[in-house]
Each structure stands twice: as structure tokens, then as C-alpha cells.
Short mmCIF file of C-alpha atoms and ligand atoms in Angstrom, two decimals:
data_model
loop_
_atom_site.label_atom_id
_atom_site.label_comp_id
_atom_site.label_asym_id
_atom_site.label_seq_id
_atom_site.Cartn_x
_atom_site.Cartn_y
_atom_site.Cartn_z
CA MET A 1 191.69 91.33 -36.49
CA SER A 2 191.91 93.66 -33.53
CA LEU A 3 195.06 95.68 -32.86
CA PHE A 4 195.07 94.87 -29.16
CA LYS A 5 193.66 91.82 -27.43
CA VAL A 6 193.59 90.76 -23.80
CA ALA A 7 192.31 87.22 -23.21
CA GLY A 8 191.63 85.31 -20.01
CA LEU A 9 193.74 87.69 -17.95
CA VAL A 10 193.99 86.83 -14.24
CA LYS A 11 195.70 88.68 -11.40
CA ARG A 12 195.46 87.66 -7.75
CA PHE A 13 196.59 89.67 -4.73
CA GLY A 14 196.55 86.94 -2.08
CA ALA A 15 192.94 85.78 -1.87
CA LEU A 16 191.67 88.76 -3.88
CA LEU A 17 190.92 88.15 -7.55
CA ALA A 18 191.65 91.69 -8.79
CA THR A 19 191.53 90.67 -12.48
CA ASP A 20 189.08 87.85 -13.07
CA HIS A 21 189.50 86.30 -16.54
CA VAL A 22 189.29 89.61 -18.39
CA ASP A 23 188.82 89.71 -22.16
CA LEU A 24 189.22 93.01 -23.96
CA GLU A 25 189.72 94.03 -27.58
CA VAL A 26 190.68 97.40 -29.02
CA GLN A 27 190.59 98.04 -32.75
CA ALA A 28 193.15 100.23 -34.55
CA GLY A 29 192.25 103.91 -34.21
CA GLU A 30 189.52 103.20 -31.66
CA ILE A 31 189.01 104.92 -28.31
CA HIS A 32 188.04 102.22 -25.85
CA ALA A 33 187.00 103.35 -22.38
CA LEU A 34 187.30 101.23 -19.28
CA ILE A 35 184.92 102.24 -16.52
CA GLY A 36 183.87 100.76 -13.21
CA PRO A 37 183.47 101.63 -9.53
CA ASN A 38 186.41 102.21 -7.18
CA GLY A 39 188.39 99.04 -6.62
CA ALA A 40 186.97 97.32 -9.74
CA GLY A 41 190.46 96.56 -10.99
CA LYS A 42 190.95 99.23 -13.66
CA SER A 43 194.42 100.34 -12.56
CA THR A 44 195.43 96.73 -11.98
CA LEU A 45 194.52 95.97 -15.59
CA VAL A 46 196.57 98.96 -16.81
CA ASN A 47 199.49 97.81 -14.65
CA LEU A 48 199.26 94.32 -16.15
CA ILE A 49 199.24 95.76 -19.67
CA SER A 50 202.16 98.14 -19.06
CA GLY A 51 204.21 95.50 -17.23
CA LEU A 52 204.17 96.87 -13.68
CA HIS A 53 202.46 93.66 -12.54
CA ALA A 54 202.87 90.12 -13.90
CA PRO A 55 199.61 88.29 -14.65
CA ASP A 56 198.87 84.88 -13.10
CA ALA A 57 197.27 83.72 -16.35
CA GLY A 58 196.11 84.97 -19.72
CA SER A 59 197.55 86.76 -22.74
CA ILE A 60 198.09 90.36 -23.83
CA VAL A 61 198.80 90.83 -27.54
CA LEU A 62 199.55 94.14 -29.30
CA ASP A 63 199.80 94.07 -33.07
CA GLY A 64 200.84 90.42 -33.07
CA VAL A 65 203.37 90.77 -30.22
CA ALA A 66 202.72 88.92 -26.95
CA LEU A 67 203.42 91.47 -24.19
CA ALA A 68 203.00 89.35 -21.05
CA GLY A 69 206.44 88.56 -19.68
CA LEU A 70 208.19 91.31 -21.65
CA PRO A 71 209.98 94.09 -19.75
CA MET A 72 208.42 97.56 -19.99
CA HIS A 73 210.83 98.95 -22.59
CA LYS A 74 210.09 96.01 -24.91
CA ARG A 75 206.38 96.79 -24.59
CA VAL A 76 207.12 100.39 -25.58
CA GLU A 77 209.07 99.10 -28.59
CA ALA A 78 206.04 96.99 -29.49
CA GLY A 79 203.92 100.16 -29.63
CA LEU A 80 202.60 100.69 -26.12
CA SER A 81 202.74 104.03 -24.33
CA ARG A 82 201.28 105.06 -21.03
CA CYS A 83 200.61 108.32 -19.26
CA PHE A 84 202.00 108.21 -15.76
CA GLN A 85 199.96 111.04 -14.27
CA ILE A 86 202.64 113.74 -14.14
CA THR A 87 205.20 111.58 -12.31
CA SER A 88 207.14 111.20 -15.57
CA ILE A 89 207.67 114.97 -15.86
CA PHE A 90 211.00 116.52 -14.82
CA ARG A 91 209.52 119.36 -12.80
CA ASP A 92 212.68 121.52 -12.67
CA ALA A 93 213.30 121.33 -16.41
CA THR A 94 211.61 123.36 -19.14
CA VAL A 95 208.80 121.98 -21.25
CA ARG A 96 211.23 121.93 -24.17
CA ASP A 97 213.87 119.92 -22.27
CA ASN A 98 211.25 117.44 -21.09
CA LEU A 99 210.14 116.93 -24.68
CA LEU A 100 213.71 116.78 -26.01
CA LEU A 101 214.55 114.00 -23.55
CA ALA A 102 211.46 112.04 -24.52
CA ALA A 103 212.10 112.62 -28.23
CA GLN A 104 215.70 111.49 -27.86
CA ALA A 105 214.72 108.37 -25.91
CA HIS A 106 212.45 107.28 -28.74
CA ALA A 107 214.36 108.63 -31.73
CA GLY A 108 215.62 105.15 -32.66
CA SER A 109 216.60 104.54 -36.23
CA SER A 110 215.20 107.81 -37.53
CA LEU A 111 218.18 109.75 -36.11
CA ARG A 112 220.78 107.03 -35.86
CA PHE A 113 222.24 107.81 -39.24
CA LEU A 114 222.42 111.56 -38.75
CA ARG A 115 225.59 113.30 -37.57
CA PRO A 116 225.14 114.80 -34.07
CA ARG A 117 225.00 118.36 -35.40
CA ASP A 118 222.21 117.36 -37.79
CA ALA A 119 220.40 115.25 -35.20
CA GLU A 120 219.99 118.16 -32.79
CA PRO A 121 217.77 120.35 -34.98
CA ALA A 122 215.76 117.24 -35.85
CA LEU A 123 215.14 116.59 -32.14
CA PHE A 124 214.18 120.23 -31.54
CA GLU A 125 211.68 119.92 -34.36
CA VAL A 126 210.21 116.74 -32.84
CA ALA A 127 209.92 118.50 -29.45
CA ARG A 128 208.25 121.52 -31.04
CA ALA A 129 205.81 119.34 -32.98
CA LEU A 130 204.91 117.40 -29.82
CA ALA A 131 204.26 120.65 -27.94
CA GLU A 132 202.08 121.88 -30.77
CA ARG A 133 200.19 118.60 -30.88
CA VAL A 134 199.01 119.08 -27.27
CA GLY A 135 198.61 122.85 -27.35
CA LEU A 136 201.80 123.78 -25.50
CA ALA A 137 203.69 125.40 -28.38
CA GLY A 138 203.72 128.74 -26.55
CA GLN A 139 205.02 127.25 -23.30
CA LEU A 140 208.28 125.64 -24.44
CA GLU A 141 210.55 127.81 -22.26
CA ARG A 142 208.49 127.46 -19.10
CA ILE A 143 209.58 125.32 -16.16
CA ALA A 144 207.35 122.24 -16.25
CA GLY A 145 206.69 122.18 -12.52
CA ALA A 146 205.42 125.77 -12.64
CA LEU A 147 202.77 125.04 -15.28
CA PRO A 148 199.13 124.91 -14.20
CA HIS A 149 197.79 121.40 -13.53
CA GLY A 150 195.95 121.12 -16.87
CA ALA A 151 199.07 122.04 -18.84
CA GLN A 152 201.16 119.51 -16.90
CA ARG A 153 198.68 116.82 -17.89
CA LYS A 154 199.01 117.88 -21.51
CA LEU A 155 202.80 117.65 -21.20
CA ASP A 156 202.39 114.17 -19.79
CA VAL A 157 200.37 113.20 -22.87
CA ALA A 158 203.03 114.74 -25.13
CA LEU A 159 205.73 112.68 -23.39
CA ALA A 160 203.68 109.54 -24.04
CA LEU A 161 203.21 110.55 -27.68
CA ALA A 162 206.98 110.84 -28.13
CA ALA A 163 207.07 107.03 -28.28
CA ARG A 164 204.75 107.16 -31.32
CA PRO A 165 202.50 104.50 -29.78
CA LYS A 166 200.06 102.19 -31.53
CA LEU A 167 198.15 101.96 -28.24
CA LEU A 168 198.07 104.78 -25.71
CA LEU A 169 197.02 104.00 -22.13
CA LEU A 170 195.41 106.91 -20.32
CA ASP A 171 194.67 106.28 -16.64
CA GLU A 172 192.34 109.04 -15.45
CA PRO A 173 193.71 111.91 -17.56
CA MET A 174 191.01 114.25 -16.17
CA ALA A 175 191.71 113.46 -12.50
CA GLY A 176 191.83 116.61 -10.38
CA MET A 177 190.72 118.86 -13.25
CA GLY A 178 188.03 121.48 -13.23
CA PRO A 179 185.37 121.50 -15.98
CA GLU A 180 187.35 123.80 -18.28
CA ASP A 181 190.55 121.72 -18.21
CA SER A 182 188.49 118.53 -18.59
CA GLU A 183 186.89 120.00 -21.68
CA ARG A 184 190.32 120.84 -23.15
CA MET A 185 191.70 117.38 -22.35
CA THR A 186 188.63 115.85 -24.01
CA GLU A 187 189.36 117.91 -27.12
CA LEU A 188 193.01 116.82 -27.04
CA ILE A 189 192.13 113.13 -26.77
CA HIS A 190 189.56 113.58 -29.51
CA SER A 191 192.25 115.08 -31.76
CA LEU A 192 194.35 111.92 -31.33
CA ARG A 193 191.53 109.68 -32.53
CA GLY A 194 192.47 107.67 -35.60
CA ASP A 195 196.23 108.20 -35.21
CA MET A 196 196.48 105.53 -32.52
CA ALA A 197 194.24 103.32 -30.45
CA ILE A 198 193.50 104.64 -26.97
CA LEU A 199 192.53 102.74 -23.82
CA LEU A 200 190.97 105.37 -21.59
CA ILE A 201 190.27 104.88 -17.91
CA GLU A 202 188.20 107.75 -16.66
CA HIS A 203 185.64 108.56 -13.99
CA ASP A 204 184.40 111.64 -15.88
CA MET A 205 181.39 110.06 -17.59
CA LYS A 206 180.70 113.12 -19.72
CA ALA A 207 184.17 112.68 -21.25
CA VAL A 208 183.77 108.90 -21.58
CA PHE A 209 180.47 109.15 -23.43
CA ALA A 210 181.78 111.97 -25.62
CA LEU A 211 184.95 110.12 -26.62
CA ALA A 212 184.57 106.35 -26.49
CA ASP A 213 183.77 104.23 -29.53
CA ARG A 214 183.38 101.30 -27.17
CA ILE A 215 183.17 100.96 -23.42
CA SER A 216 183.98 98.01 -21.16
CA VAL A 217 182.50 98.02 -17.66
CA LEU A 218 184.64 96.35 -15.03
CA VAL A 219 183.04 95.21 -11.76
CA TYR A 220 184.88 93.16 -9.11
CA GLY A 221 187.65 92.44 -11.61
CA ARG A 222 185.27 91.12 -14.25
CA VAL A 223 183.97 92.63 -17.50
CA LEU A 224 180.24 93.03 -16.85
CA VAL A 225 179.45 94.27 -20.36
CA ALA A 226 181.24 95.78 -23.36
CA GLY A 227 179.59 97.82 -26.08
CA ASP A 228 178.95 101.27 -27.51
CA ALA A 229 177.69 104.17 -25.39
CA ALA A 230 174.02 103.40 -26.06
CA THR A 231 174.46 99.76 -24.99
CA ILE A 232 176.23 100.79 -21.79
CA LYS A 233 173.75 103.53 -20.91
CA GLY A 234 170.83 101.14 -21.46
CA HIS A 235 172.27 98.22 -19.51
CA PRO A 236 170.21 97.81 -16.31
CA GLN A 237 173.01 96.24 -14.27
CA VAL A 238 175.43 99.00 -15.25
CA GLN A 239 172.94 101.59 -14.07
CA ALA A 240 172.45 99.70 -10.82
CA VAL A 241 176.06 98.92 -9.94
CA TYR A 242 177.83 101.90 -11.39
CA LEU A 243 176.10 104.75 -13.12
CA GLY A 244 173.51 105.13 -10.40
CA THR A 245 176.26 105.81 -7.89
CA GLU A 246 177.42 109.01 -9.57
CA ASP A 247 175.26 112.06 -10.02
CA GLU A 248 177.19 113.29 -13.04
CA ALA A 249 176.80 109.86 -14.65
CA VAL A 250 173.05 109.99 -14.20
CA GLU A 251 173.14 113.42 -15.79
CA ALA A 252 175.25 112.15 -18.68
CA THR A 253 172.86 109.27 -19.35
CA ALA A 254 169.74 111.47 -19.25
N1 ATP B 1 199.46 95.91 -5.11
C1 ATP B 1 198.31 95.48 -4.57
N2 ATP B 1 198.31 94.60 -3.53
C2 ATP B 1 197.16 94.16 -3.01
N3 ATP B 1 195.93 94.52 -3.44
C3 ATP B 1 195.87 95.40 -4.45
C4 ATP B 1 197.05 95.92 -5.07
N4 ATP B 1 196.68 96.77 -6.06
C5 ATP B 1 195.33 96.78 -6.05
N5 ATP B 1 194.83 95.96 -5.09
C6 ATP B 1 193.42 95.67 -4.83
O1 ATP B 1 192.86 95.21 -6.05
C7 ATP B 1 191.54 95.74 -6.25
C8 ATP B 1 191.49 96.52 -7.53
O2 ATP B 1 192.24 97.74 -7.35
P1 ATP B 1 192.48 98.79 -8.52
O3 ATP B 1 193.38 99.83 -7.99
O4 ATP B 1 192.89 98.06 -9.75
O5 ATP B 1 191.02 99.38 -8.74
P2 ATP B 1 190.54 100.61 -9.63
O6 ATP B 1 189.40 100.13 -10.45
O7 ATP B 1 191.68 101.21 -10.34
O8 ATP B 1 190.00 101.62 -8.52
P3 ATP B 1 189.96 103.24 -8.53
O9 ATP B 1 188.75 103.63 -9.31
O10 ATP B 1 189.78 103.57 -7.07
O11 ATP B 1 191.25 103.74 -9.09
C9 ATP B 1 191.23 96.56 -4.99
O12 ATP B 1 190.52 95.75 -4.10
C10 ATP B 1 192.62 96.91 -4.46
O13 ATP B 1 192.58 97.08 -3.06
MG1 MG B 2 192.59 103.14 -10.31
#
């Protein structure tokens, strides 16, 4: 049985069918990429999963829990975490304080039984471990807003990891990055493989083909095809409607 399953999902914006009966399955520990041209409905699907939008029909199930209709914090409790593209970072606070806040928010039962003076070192240790996990261990005292773009994206991933998700949603983690930062973010996502399932929305096809176990191609709100990298690269319609429109994609498929 798959860890995460979307079935018959529908979202309309007026006359526009932004999500057109989408089916999607992600297995435990799998990196599943969602690709498709601009306006295909990728972000809408992420917003439906995270609870920003309510679907008109269909189901979203994570590890046996039906998410549709649940408020966002209940979805997080069920094991969902999402990167919010830097907006979740407190820019004037240090990296450490950002991580401490996130760690505290998700500490739950693990710290509930500790006395406050014992809980504090435990939280500091969680914050340090999160920083280390994303390669920011040396930056704990820096003001988050003063970090370079690539490091801020890493911090955003660390904040999402604080929830200890079963499924991590990454909406364009490489957006606005140069090749070097993209490479590092690819390595970071790769290092998370196996610890959680990841739904990755990304235009950087080099990263998608390097990381994804399976890929779903969304076109006009519909899943055109789902399969492994070889299936996607070899699919004539995918090449016509999507891959052919991006030079780097053509390069990646060569
Ligand atoms: N809140 C909204 N109200 C009305 N229409 C919307 C809304 N959000 C998205 N849309 C429309 O739904 C369609 C899908 O948009 P969406 O942002 O999901 O695409 P996308 O695949 O994420 O695109 P991109 O690659 O540019 O990020 C588009 O036609 C968009 O204009
Ligand atoms: Mg989008």
C-alpha cells in the first residue's frame, strides 16, 4: 500500500479546471517529482494537499489519514510538511532561533514530560541537529535574513524537517538558484531519501532526473503520464508538450 494517495482530485477556479481528476501515489521513502509547463496546476495541487485550497472532489490520504477537510495543523500532525519558499523564515532572527522555534512547535510529547530546564538543552540539540542535517551547522549565530539565498533555502528545508514529516512537499526548491546552489540542494534532497517520502515540484530537469524515483507529468490540470525517468524521457507527448519547450530539458534527456 502506498504511503500517500491522491484520487480523483478536482479543483475549479470559476470555469477553469485547474485540477482535473488527478490520481497520484507516493510510496514510503520515494522521491516523486511533479513536472509540467507553467499553469499546469502543480502549485494548485500542492495547495490542495497542504490545505491552502479546498478540493471540489476527490480524496487525499496520508498513511491512512484522510487529509481533505482537515485544517493545516492537523495535516502536519498526520505527517505532512511543506517548504514555503523562505516566507516561513524569521529574517531578523538567528538561524538558531528560527530552528529553536520550529523545534519547539513540533516537540510534542517528546519534551512534554521534561522539566523546563531539561527541555531547553534538548531543544538546542534538536536545533543543532537540524542545522547539521542541512549543512548549516556553522551558521547558527547568523541572522537568517543576511544568509545567501542558497543557505536560506536550506534553512527553509530544515524548518520543514522540524515537523519530522512522513511526506515532505517541496515546491520549486531550486527556484532562483545558480548551478552551484542547485547542485548543493540536489545533494541535500538526495540525503533525505529513504527517511521520508518527498513530493518534489521542480523546473530544473537535471535535478528532477537525478533525484526522482518516479515522475508525474501534469498538463492542463491532468496527469498525462506517470513513470520512472526513462518512461518520461521516452514519452513522445511529454517531449512535445513539455520537454521540448526547455533547452535544459532537451539537454537532460540527451
Ligand atoms: N487562486 C486562483 N484563482 C484563480 N485561478 C487560479 C488560482 N490559482 C491558480 N489559478 C490558475 O490555475 C491554473 C494552474 O495554476 P498553478 O499555479 O497551479 O500552475 P503551476 O503548474 O504551478 O504553474 P507554474 O509552473 O507557473 O508555477 C492557472 O491557469 C492559474 O492561472
Ligand atoms: Mg507553481
